[in-house]
PDB file of C-alpha atoms in Angstrom:
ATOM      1  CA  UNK A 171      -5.982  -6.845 -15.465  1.00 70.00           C
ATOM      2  CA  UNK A 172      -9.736  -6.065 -15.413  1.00 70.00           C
ATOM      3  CA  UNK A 173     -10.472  -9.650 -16.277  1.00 80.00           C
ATOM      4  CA  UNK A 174      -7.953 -11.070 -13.974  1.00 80.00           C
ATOM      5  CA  UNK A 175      -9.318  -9.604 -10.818  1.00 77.00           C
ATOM      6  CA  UNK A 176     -13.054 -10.644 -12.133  1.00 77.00           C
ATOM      7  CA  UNK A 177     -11.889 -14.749 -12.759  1.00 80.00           C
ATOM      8  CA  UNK A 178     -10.713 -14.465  -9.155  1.00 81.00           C
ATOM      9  CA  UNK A 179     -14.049 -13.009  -7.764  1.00 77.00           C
ATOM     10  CA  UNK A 180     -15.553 -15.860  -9.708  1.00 81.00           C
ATOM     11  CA  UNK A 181     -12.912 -18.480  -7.894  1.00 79.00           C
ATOM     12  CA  UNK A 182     -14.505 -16.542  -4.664  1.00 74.00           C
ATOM     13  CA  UNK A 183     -17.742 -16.907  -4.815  1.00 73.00           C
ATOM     14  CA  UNK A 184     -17.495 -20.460  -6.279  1.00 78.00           C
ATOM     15  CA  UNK A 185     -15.593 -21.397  -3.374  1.00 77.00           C
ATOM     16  CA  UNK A 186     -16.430 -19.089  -0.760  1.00 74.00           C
ATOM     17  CA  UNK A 187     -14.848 -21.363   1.933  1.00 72.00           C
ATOM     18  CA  UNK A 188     -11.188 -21.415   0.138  1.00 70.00           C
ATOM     19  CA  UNK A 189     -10.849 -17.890   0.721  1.00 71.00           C
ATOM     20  CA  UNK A 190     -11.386 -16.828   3.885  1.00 67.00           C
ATOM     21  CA  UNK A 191     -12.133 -12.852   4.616  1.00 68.00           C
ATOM     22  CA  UNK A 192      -9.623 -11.564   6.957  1.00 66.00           C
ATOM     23  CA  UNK A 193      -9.381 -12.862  10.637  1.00 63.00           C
ATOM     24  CA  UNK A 194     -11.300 -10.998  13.094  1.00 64.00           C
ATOM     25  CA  UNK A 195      -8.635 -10.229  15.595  1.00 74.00           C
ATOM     26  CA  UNK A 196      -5.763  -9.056  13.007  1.00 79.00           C
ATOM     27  CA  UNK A 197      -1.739 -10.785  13.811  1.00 86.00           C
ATOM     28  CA  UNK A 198       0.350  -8.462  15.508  1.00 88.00           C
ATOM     29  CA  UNK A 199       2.717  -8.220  13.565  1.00 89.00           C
ATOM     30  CA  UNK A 200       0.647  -6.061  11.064  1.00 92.00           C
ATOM     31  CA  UNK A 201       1.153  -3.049  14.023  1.00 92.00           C
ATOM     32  CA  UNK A 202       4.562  -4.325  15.425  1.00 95.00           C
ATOM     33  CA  UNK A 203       6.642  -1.061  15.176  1.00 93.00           C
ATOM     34  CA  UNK A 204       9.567  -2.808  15.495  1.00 94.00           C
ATOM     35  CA  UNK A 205       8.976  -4.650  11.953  1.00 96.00           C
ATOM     36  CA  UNK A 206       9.714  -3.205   9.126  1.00 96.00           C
ATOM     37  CA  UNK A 207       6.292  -1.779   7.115  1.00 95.00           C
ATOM     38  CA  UNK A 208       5.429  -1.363   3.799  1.00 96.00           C
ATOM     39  CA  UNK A 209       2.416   0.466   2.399  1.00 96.00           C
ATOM     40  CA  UNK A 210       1.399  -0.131  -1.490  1.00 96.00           C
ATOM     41  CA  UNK A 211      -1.797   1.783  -2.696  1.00 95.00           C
ATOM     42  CA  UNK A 212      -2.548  -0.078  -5.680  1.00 94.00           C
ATOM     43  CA  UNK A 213      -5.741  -2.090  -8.146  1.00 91.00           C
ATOM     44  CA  UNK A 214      -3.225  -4.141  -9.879  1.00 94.00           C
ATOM     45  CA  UNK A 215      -3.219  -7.709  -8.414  1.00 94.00           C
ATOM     46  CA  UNK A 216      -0.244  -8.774 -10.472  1.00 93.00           C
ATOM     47  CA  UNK A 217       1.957  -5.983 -10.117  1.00 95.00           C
ATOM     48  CA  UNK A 218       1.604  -6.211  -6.279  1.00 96.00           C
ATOM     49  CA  UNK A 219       2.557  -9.845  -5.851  1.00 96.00           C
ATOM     50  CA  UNK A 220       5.543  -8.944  -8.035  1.00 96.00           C
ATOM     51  CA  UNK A 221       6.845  -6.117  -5.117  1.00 97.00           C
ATOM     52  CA  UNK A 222       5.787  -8.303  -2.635  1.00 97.00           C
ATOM     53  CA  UNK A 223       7.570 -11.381  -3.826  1.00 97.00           C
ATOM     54  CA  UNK A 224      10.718  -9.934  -5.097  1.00 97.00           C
ATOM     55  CA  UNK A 225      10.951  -8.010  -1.655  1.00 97.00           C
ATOM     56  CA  UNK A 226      10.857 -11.045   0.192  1.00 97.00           C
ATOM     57  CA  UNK A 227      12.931 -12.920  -1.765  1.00 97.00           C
ATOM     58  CA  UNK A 228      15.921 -10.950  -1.530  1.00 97.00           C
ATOM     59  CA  UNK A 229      15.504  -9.689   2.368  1.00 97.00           C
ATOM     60  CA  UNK A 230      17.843 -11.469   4.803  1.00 97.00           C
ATOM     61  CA  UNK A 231      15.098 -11.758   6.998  1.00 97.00           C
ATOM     62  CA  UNK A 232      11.840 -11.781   5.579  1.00 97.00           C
ATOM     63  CA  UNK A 233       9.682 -12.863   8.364  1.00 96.00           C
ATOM     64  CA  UNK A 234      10.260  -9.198   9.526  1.00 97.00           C
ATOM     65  CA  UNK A 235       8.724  -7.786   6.586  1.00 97.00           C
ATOM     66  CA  UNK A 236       5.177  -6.725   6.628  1.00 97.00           C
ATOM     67  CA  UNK A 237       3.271  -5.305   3.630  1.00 97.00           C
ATOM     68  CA  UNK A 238      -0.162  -2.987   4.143  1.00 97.00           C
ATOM     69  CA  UNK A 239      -1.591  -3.027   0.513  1.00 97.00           C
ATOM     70  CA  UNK A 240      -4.900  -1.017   0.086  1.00 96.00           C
ATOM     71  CA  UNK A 241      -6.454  -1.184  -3.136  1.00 93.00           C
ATOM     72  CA  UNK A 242     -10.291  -0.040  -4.358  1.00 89.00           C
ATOM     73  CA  UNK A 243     -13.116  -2.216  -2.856  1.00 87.00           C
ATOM     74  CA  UNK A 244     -13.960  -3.810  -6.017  1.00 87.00           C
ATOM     75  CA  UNK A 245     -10.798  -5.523  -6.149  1.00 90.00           C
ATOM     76  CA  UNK A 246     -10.194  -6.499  -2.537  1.00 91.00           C
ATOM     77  CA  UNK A 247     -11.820  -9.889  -3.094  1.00 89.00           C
ATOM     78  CA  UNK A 248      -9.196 -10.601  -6.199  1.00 90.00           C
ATOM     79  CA  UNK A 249      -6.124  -9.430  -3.858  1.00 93.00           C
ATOM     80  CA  UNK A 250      -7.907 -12.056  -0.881  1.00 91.00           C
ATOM     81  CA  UNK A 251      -7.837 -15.083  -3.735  1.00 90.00           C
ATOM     82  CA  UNK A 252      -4.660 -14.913  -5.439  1.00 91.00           C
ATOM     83  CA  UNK A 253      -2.957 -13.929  -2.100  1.00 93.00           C
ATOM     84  CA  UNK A 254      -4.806 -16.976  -0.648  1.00 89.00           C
ATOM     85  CA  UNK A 255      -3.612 -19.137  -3.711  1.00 88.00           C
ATOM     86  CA  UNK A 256      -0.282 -17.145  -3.463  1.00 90.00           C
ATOM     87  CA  UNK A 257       1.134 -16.558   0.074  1.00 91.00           C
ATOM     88  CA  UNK A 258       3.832 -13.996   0.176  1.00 92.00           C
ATOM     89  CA  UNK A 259       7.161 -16.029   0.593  1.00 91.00           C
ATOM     90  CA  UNK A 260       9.490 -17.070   3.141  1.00 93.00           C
ATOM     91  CA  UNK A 261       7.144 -15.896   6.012  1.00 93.00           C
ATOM     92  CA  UNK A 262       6.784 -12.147   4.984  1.00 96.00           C
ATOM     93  CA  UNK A 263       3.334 -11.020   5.766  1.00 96.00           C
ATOM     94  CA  UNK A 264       0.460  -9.059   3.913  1.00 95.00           C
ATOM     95  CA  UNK A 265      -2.459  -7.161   4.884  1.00 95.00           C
ATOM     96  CA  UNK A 266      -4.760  -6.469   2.838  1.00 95.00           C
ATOM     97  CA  UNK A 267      -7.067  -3.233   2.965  1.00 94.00           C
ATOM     98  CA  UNK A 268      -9.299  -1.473   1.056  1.00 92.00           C
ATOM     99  CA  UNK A 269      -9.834   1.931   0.826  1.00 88.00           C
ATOM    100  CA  UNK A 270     -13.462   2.187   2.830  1.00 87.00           C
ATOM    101  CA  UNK A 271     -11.118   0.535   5.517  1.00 89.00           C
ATOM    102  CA  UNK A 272     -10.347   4.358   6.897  1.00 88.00           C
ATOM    103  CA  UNK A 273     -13.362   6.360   6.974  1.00 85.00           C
ATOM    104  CA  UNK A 274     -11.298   9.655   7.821  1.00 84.00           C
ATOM    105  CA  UNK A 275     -10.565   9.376   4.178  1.00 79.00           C
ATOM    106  CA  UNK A 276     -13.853  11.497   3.235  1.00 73.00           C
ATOM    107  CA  UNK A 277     -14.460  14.962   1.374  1.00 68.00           C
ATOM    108  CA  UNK A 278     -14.805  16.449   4.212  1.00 75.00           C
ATOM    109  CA  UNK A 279     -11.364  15.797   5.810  1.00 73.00           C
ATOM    110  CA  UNK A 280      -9.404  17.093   3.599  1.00 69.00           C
ATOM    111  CA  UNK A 281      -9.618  19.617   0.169  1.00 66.00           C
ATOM    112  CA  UNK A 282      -7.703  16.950  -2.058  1.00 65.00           C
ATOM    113  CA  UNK A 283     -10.664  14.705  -1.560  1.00 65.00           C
ATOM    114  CA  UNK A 284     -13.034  16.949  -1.952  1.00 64.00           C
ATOM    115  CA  UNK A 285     -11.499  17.587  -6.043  1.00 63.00           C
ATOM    116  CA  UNK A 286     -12.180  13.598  -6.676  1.00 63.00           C
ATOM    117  CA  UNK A 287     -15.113  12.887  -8.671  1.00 54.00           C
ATOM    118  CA  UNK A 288     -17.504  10.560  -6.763  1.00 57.00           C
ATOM    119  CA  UNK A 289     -17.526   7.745  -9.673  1.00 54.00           C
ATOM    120  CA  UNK A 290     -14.048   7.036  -9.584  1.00 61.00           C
ATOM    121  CA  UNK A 291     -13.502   7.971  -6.488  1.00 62.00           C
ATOM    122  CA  UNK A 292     -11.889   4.679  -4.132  1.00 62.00           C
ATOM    123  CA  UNK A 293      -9.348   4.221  -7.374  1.00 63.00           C
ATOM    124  CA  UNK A 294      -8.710   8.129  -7.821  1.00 66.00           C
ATOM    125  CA  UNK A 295      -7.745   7.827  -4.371  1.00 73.00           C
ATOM    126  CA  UNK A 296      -5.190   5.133  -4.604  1.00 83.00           C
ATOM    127  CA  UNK A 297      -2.997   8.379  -5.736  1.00 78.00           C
ATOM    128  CA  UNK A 298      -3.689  11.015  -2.765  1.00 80.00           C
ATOM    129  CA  UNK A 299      -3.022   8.272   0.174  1.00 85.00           C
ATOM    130  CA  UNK A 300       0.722   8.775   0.305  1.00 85.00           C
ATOM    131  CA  UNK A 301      -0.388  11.879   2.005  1.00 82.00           C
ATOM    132  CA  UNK A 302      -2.703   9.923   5.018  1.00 87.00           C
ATOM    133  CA  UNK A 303       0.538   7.444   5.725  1.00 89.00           C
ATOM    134  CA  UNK A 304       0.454   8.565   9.226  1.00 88.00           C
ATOM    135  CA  UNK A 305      -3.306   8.791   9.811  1.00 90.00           C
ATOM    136  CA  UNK A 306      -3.639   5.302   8.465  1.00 92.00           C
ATOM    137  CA  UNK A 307      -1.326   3.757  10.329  1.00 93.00           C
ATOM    138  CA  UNK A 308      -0.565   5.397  13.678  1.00 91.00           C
ATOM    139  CA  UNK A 309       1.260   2.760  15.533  1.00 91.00           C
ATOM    140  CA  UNK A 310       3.715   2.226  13.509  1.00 91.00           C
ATOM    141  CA  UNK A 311       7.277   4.767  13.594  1.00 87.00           C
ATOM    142  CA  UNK A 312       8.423   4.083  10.091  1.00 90.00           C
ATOM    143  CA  UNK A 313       6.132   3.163   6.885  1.00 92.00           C
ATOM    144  CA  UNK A 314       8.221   3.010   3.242  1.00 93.00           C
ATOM    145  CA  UNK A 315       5.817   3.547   0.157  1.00 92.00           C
ATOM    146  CA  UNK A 316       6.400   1.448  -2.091  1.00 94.00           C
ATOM    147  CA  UNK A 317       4.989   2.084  -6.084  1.00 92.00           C
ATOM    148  CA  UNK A 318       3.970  -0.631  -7.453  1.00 93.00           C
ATOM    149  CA  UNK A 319       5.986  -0.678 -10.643  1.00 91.00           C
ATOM    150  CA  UNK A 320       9.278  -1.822  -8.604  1.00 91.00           C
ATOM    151  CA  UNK A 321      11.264  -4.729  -8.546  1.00 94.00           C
ATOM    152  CA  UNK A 322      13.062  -4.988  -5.753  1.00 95.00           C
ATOM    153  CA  UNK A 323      16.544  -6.091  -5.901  1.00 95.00           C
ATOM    154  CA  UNK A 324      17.951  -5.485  -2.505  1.00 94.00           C
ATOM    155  CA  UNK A 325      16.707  -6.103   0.849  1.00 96.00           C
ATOM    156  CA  UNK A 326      14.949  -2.943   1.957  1.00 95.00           C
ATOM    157  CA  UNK A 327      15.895  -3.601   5.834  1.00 94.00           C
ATOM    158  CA  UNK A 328      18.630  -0.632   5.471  1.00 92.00           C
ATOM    159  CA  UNK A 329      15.677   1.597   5.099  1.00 91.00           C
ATOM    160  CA  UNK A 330      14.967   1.520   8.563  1.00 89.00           C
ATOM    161  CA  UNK A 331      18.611   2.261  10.149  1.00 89.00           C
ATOM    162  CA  UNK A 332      18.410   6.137   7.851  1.00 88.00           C
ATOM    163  CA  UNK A 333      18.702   8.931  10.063  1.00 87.00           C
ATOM    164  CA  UNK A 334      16.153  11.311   8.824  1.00 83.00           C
ATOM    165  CA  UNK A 335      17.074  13.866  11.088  1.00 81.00           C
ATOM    166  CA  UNK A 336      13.767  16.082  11.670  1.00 77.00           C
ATOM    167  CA  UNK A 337      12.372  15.237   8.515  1.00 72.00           C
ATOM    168  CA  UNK A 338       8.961  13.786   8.483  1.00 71.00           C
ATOM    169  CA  UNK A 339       9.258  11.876   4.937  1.00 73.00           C
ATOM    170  CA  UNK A 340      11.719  11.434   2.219  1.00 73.00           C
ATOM    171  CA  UNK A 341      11.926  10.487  -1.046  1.00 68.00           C
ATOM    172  CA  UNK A 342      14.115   8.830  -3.751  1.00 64.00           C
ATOM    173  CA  UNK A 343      14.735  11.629  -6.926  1.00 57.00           C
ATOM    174  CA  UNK A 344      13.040  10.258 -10.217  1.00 56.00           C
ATOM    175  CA  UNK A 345      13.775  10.637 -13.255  1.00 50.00           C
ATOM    176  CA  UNK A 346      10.523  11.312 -15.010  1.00 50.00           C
ATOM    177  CA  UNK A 347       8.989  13.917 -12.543  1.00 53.00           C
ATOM    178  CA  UNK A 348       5.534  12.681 -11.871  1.00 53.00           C
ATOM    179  CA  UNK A 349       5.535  13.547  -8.154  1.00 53.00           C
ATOM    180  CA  UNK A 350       5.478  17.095  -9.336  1.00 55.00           C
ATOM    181  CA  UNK A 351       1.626  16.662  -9.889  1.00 59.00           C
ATOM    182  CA  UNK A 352       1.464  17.183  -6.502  1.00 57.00           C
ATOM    183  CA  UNK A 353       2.582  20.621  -6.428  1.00 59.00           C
ATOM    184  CA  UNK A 354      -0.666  22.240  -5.965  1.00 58.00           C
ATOM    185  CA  UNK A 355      -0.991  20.719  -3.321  1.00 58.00           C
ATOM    186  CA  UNK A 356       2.505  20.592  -1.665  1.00 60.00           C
ATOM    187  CA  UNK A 357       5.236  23.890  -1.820  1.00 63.00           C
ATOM    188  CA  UNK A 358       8.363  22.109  -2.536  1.00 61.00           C
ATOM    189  CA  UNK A 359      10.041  25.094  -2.492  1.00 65.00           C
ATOM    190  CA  UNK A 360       9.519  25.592   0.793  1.00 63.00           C
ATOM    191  CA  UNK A 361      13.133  24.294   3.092  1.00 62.00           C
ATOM    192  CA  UNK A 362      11.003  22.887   5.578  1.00 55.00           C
TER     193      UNK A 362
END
């Protein structure tokens, strides 16, 4: 994957022109609430295009699908050229962010970040951002996380019509129990 992401930073700065940064004045669409938003915190270029890709495909209306992926600034410039070589399909859309894009996201802000080590620090935080969802997006009502191990096989739109009730997030159960890693920082045995 490493070597990947470099051969498209080489396609980059060959060919500067080919792939553009992103526009100045961002599309609306990337903070229409009434869209339906996807966040994916992620360094793996391939594995990205797959969510991205099989979402689309199997939405009824894909157009109305936007997808906020924020990787590590080392590998922005590989999402820009194979997204650039590779548009999302059928009219979905796809920002593309890097961490250093939100400079809340500091040691001082909150005690998770502080616990990062500075050297690995943008891709060590790929993990903790689930947490900033709302701070990194504020317009928007209604963001779905999306891992980036998934295939998706149904069209996510449903997402939007659950009533949550007063809950502020939910989650699918896994299987494997990796979100408990989290619980030193979260009490999930707290009701509320």
């Amino acid at each position: 994957l490493h070597c990947l992401a470099m051969r498209l930073l080489e396609a980059r700065l060959a060919n500067p022109s080919a792939v553009p940064d992103e526009p100045p004045v961002p599309p609306p669409q990337l903070a229409d609430p009434s869209l339906y938003h996807y966040a994916i915190f992620s360094d793996n270029v391939l594995a990205v295009s797959v969510v991205v890709a099989s979402a689309a495909r199997v939405a009824a209306e894909p157009s109305r699908h936007v997808f906020h992926v924020v990787t590590a600034p080392m590998y922005l410039p590989a999402f820009r050229v194979w997204f650039a070589r590779l548009p999302p399909p059928l009219g979905a859309h796809v920002q593309l962010l890097s961490v250093s894009d939100f400079p809340f996201l500091n040691a001082t802000y909150s005690p998770v970040l502080r616990q990062i080590e500075d050297g690995n620090r943008d891709v060590a935080l790929l993990d903790y951002l689930r947490f900033y969802l709302p701070e990194m997006f504020p317009a928007l009502r209604r963001v779905v996380l999306l891992e980036d191990d998934v295939v998706v096989q149904r069209d996510l739109a449903g997402l939007w019509r659950v009533d949550m009730g007063a809950n502020v997030n939910a989650a699918l159960h896994t299987c494997f129990g990796g979100f408990r890693r989290y619980g030193k920082y979260l009490n999930f045995s707290e009701p509320v």
